[in-house]
mmCIF file of C-alpha atoms in Angstrom:
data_model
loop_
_atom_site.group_PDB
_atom_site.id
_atom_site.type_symbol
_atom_site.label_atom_id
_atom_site.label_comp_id
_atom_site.label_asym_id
_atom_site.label_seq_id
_atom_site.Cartn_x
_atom_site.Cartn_y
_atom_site.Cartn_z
ATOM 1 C CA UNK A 16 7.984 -21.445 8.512
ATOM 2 C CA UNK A 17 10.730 -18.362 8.621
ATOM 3 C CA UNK A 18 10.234 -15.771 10.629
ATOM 4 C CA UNK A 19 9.936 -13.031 7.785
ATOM 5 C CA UNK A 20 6.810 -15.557 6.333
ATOM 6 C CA UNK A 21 4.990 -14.635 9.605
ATOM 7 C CA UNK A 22 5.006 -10.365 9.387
ATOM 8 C CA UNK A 23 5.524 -10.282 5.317
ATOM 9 C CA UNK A 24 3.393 -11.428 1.774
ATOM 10 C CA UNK A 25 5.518 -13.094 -0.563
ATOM 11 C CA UNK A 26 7.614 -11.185 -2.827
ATOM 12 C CA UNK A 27 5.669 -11.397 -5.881
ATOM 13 C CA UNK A 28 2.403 -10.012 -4.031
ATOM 14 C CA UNK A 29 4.835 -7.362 -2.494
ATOM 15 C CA UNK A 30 5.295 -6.421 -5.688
ATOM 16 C CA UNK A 31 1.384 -6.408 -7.046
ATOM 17 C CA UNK A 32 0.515 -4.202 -4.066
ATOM 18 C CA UNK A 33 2.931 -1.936 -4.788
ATOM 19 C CA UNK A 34 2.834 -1.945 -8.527
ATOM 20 C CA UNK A 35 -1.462 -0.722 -8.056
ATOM 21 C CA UNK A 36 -2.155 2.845 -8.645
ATOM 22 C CA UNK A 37 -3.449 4.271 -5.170
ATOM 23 C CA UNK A 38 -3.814 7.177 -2.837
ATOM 24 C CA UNK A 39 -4.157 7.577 0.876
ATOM 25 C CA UNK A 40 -7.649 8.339 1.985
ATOM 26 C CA UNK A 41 -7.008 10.551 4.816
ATOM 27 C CA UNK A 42 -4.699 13.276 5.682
ATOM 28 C CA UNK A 43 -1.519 12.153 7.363
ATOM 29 C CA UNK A 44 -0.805 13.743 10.476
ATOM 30 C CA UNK A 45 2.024 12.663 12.853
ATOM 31 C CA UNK A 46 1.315 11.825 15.970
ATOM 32 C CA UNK A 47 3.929 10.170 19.259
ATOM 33 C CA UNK A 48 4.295 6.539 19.291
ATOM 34 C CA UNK A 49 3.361 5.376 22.800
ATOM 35 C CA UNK A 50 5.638 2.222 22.741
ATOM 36 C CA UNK A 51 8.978 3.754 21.595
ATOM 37 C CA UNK A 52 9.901 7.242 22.816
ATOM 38 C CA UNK A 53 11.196 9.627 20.118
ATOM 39 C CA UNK A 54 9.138 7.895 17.367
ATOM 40 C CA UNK A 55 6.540 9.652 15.584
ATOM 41 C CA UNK A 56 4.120 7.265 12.618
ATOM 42 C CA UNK A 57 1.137 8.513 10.515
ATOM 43 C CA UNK A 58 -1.316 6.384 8.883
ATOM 44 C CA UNK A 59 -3.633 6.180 6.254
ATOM 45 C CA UNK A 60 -6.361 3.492 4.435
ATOM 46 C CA UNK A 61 -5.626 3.366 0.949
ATOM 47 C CA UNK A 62 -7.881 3.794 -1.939
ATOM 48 C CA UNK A 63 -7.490 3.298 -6.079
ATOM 49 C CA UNK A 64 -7.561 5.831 -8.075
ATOM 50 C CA UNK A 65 -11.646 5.952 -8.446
ATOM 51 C CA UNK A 66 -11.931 6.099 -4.257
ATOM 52 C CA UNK A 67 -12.794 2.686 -3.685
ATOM 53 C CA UNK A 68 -11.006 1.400 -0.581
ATOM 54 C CA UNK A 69 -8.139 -1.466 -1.672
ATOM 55 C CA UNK A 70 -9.222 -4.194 0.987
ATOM 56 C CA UNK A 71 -6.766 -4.419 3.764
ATOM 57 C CA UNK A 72 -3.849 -2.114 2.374
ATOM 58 C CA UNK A 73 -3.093 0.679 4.409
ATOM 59 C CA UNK A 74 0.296 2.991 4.541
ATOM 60 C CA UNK A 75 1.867 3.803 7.689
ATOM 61 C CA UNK A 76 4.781 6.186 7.640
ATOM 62 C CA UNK A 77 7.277 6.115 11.156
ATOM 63 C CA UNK A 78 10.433 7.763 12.502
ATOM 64 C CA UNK A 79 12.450 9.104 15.213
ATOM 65 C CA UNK A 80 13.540 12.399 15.597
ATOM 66 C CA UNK A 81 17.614 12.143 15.175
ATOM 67 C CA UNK A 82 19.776 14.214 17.608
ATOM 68 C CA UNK A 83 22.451 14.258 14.804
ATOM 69 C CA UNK A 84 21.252 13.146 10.759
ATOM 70 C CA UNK A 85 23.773 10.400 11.178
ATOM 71 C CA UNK A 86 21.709 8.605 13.429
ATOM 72 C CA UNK A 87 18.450 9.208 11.502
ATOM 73 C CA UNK A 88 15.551 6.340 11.424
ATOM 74 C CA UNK A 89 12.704 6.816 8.875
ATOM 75 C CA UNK A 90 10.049 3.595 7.707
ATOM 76 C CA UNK A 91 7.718 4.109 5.218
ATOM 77 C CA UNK A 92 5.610 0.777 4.927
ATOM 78 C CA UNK A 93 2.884 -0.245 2.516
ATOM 79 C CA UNK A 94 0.783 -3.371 4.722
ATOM 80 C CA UNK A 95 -2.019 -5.838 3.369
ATOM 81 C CA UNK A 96 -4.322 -7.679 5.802
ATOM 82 C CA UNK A 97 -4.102 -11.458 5.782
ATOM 83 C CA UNK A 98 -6.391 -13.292 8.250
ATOM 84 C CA UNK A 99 -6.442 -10.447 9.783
ATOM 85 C CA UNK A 100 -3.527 -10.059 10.302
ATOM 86 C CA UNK A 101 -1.159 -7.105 9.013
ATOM 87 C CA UNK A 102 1.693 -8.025 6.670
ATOM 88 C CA UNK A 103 4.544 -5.850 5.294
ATOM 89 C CA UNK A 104 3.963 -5.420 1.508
ATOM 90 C CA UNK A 105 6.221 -2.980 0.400
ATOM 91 C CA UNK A 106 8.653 -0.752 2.934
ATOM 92 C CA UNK A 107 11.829 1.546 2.587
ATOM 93 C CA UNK A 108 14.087 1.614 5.743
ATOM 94 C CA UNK A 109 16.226 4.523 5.825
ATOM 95 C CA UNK A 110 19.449 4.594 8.191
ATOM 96 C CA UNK A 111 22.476 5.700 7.699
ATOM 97 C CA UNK A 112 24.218 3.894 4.829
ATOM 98 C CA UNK A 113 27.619 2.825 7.678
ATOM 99 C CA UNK A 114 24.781 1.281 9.688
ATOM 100 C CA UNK A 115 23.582 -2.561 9.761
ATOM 101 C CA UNK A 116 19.943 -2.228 8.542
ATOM 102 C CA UNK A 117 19.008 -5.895 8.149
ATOM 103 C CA UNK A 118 20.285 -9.501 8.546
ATOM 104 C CA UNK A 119 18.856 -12.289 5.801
ATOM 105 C CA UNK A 120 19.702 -15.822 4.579
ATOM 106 C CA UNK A 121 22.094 -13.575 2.043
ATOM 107 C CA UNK A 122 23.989 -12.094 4.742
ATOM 108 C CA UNK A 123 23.334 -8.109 6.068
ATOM 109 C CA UNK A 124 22.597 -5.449 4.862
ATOM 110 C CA UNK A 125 23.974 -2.012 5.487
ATOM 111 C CA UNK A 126 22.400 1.928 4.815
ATOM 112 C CA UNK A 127 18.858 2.303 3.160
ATOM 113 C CA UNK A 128 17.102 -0.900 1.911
ATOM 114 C CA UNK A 129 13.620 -1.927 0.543
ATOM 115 C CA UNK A 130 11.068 -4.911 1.051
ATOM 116 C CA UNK A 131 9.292 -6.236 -1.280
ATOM 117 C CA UNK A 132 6.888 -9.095 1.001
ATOM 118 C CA UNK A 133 9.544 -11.053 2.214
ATOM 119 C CA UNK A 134 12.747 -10.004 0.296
ATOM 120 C CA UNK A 135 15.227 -7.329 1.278
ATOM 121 C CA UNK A 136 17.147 -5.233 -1.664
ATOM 122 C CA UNK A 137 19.471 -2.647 -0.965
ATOM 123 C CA UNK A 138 19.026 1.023 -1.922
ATOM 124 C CA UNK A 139 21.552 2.561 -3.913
ATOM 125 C CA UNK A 140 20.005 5.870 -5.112
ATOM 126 C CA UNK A 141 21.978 8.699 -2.986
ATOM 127 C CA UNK A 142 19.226 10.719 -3.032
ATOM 128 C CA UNK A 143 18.100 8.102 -0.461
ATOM 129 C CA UNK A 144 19.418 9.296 2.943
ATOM 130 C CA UNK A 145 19.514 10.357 6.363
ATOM 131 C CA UNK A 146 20.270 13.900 5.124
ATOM 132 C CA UNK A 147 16.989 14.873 3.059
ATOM 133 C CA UNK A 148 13.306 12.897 4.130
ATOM 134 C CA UNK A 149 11.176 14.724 1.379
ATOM 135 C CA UNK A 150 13.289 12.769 -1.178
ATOM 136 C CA UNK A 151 13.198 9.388 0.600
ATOM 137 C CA UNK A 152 9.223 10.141 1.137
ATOM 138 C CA UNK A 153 9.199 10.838 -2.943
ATOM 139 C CA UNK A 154 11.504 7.331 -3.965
ATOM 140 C CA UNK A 155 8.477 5.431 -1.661
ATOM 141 C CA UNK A 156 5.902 6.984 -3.421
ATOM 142 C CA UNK A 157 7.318 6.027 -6.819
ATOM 143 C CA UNK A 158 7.996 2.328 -5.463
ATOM 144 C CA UNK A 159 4.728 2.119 -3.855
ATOM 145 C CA UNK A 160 3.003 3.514 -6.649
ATOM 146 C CA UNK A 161 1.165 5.858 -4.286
ATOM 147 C CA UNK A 162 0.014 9.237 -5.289
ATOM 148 C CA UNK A 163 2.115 12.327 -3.328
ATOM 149 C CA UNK A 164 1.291 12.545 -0.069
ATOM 150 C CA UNK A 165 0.612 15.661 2.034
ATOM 151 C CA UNK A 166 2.444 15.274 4.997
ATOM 152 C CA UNK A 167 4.957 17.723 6.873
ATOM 153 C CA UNK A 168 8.436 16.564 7.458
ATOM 154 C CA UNK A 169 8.985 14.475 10.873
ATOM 155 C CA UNK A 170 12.069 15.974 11.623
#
């Protein structure tokens, strides 16, 4: 088994989750990350459109506060529970677009890029970047299929 098998869904269920209408349940409020100074995440359960909780999907939203915007660092990640155990669904990775973001069997990736499950795609809107979050927040939304968010900027 690949590592990426062990912490993702498979594409096509990637996509599913992300494709369902859904909304966070609770108000996302930033809060430290003990384990990696700098880094802020927010989290929610998610629910469909009627309220009903989507069993095991849950959105959790992470960055670190940049000294410059060149070096910025923002995840927004849809997961689903399997076993038990959380699995990366749908995510957006925002870095800056000189910057390796991610290695894979296709070779690396550089600057903003999106999972769906287990496969990487670069980002190539330029509204994606280091230099404005609300519009990163509002290209995972429409990806995600997740109704807008209230949540302050992390920066």
């Amino acid at each position: 088994m690949q590592p990426a098998t062990r912490t993702c869904i498979a594409e096509d269920e990637g996509r599913l989750v992300a494709a369902t209408p859904k909304r966070a349940l609770d108000a996302l409020v930033w809060e430290p990350r003990p384990n990696h100074a700098g880094n802020v995440f927010c989290h929610s359960v998610i629910v469909d459109r009627a309220g009903v909780t989507i069993p095991g999907v849950t959105v959790v939203l992470e960055a670190r506060s940049p000294l410059f915007v060149q070096s910025c660092f923002y995840l927004f990640t849809l997961y689903k529970a399997v076993s038990g155990q959380r699995r990366r669904a749908y995510q957006l990775e925002v870095v800056p677009r000189e910057r390796r973001s991610h290695n894979g069997p296709d070779g690396p990736l550089y600057g903003p890029h999106e999972h769906f499950g287990e496969t990487a795609f670069p980002v190539c809107d330029p509204a994606v970047s280091c230099s404005d979050w609300s519009n990163c927040l509002a290209y995972f939304l429409r990806q995600a299929n997740l109704e807008p968010l209230t949540v302050s900027s992390p920066c």
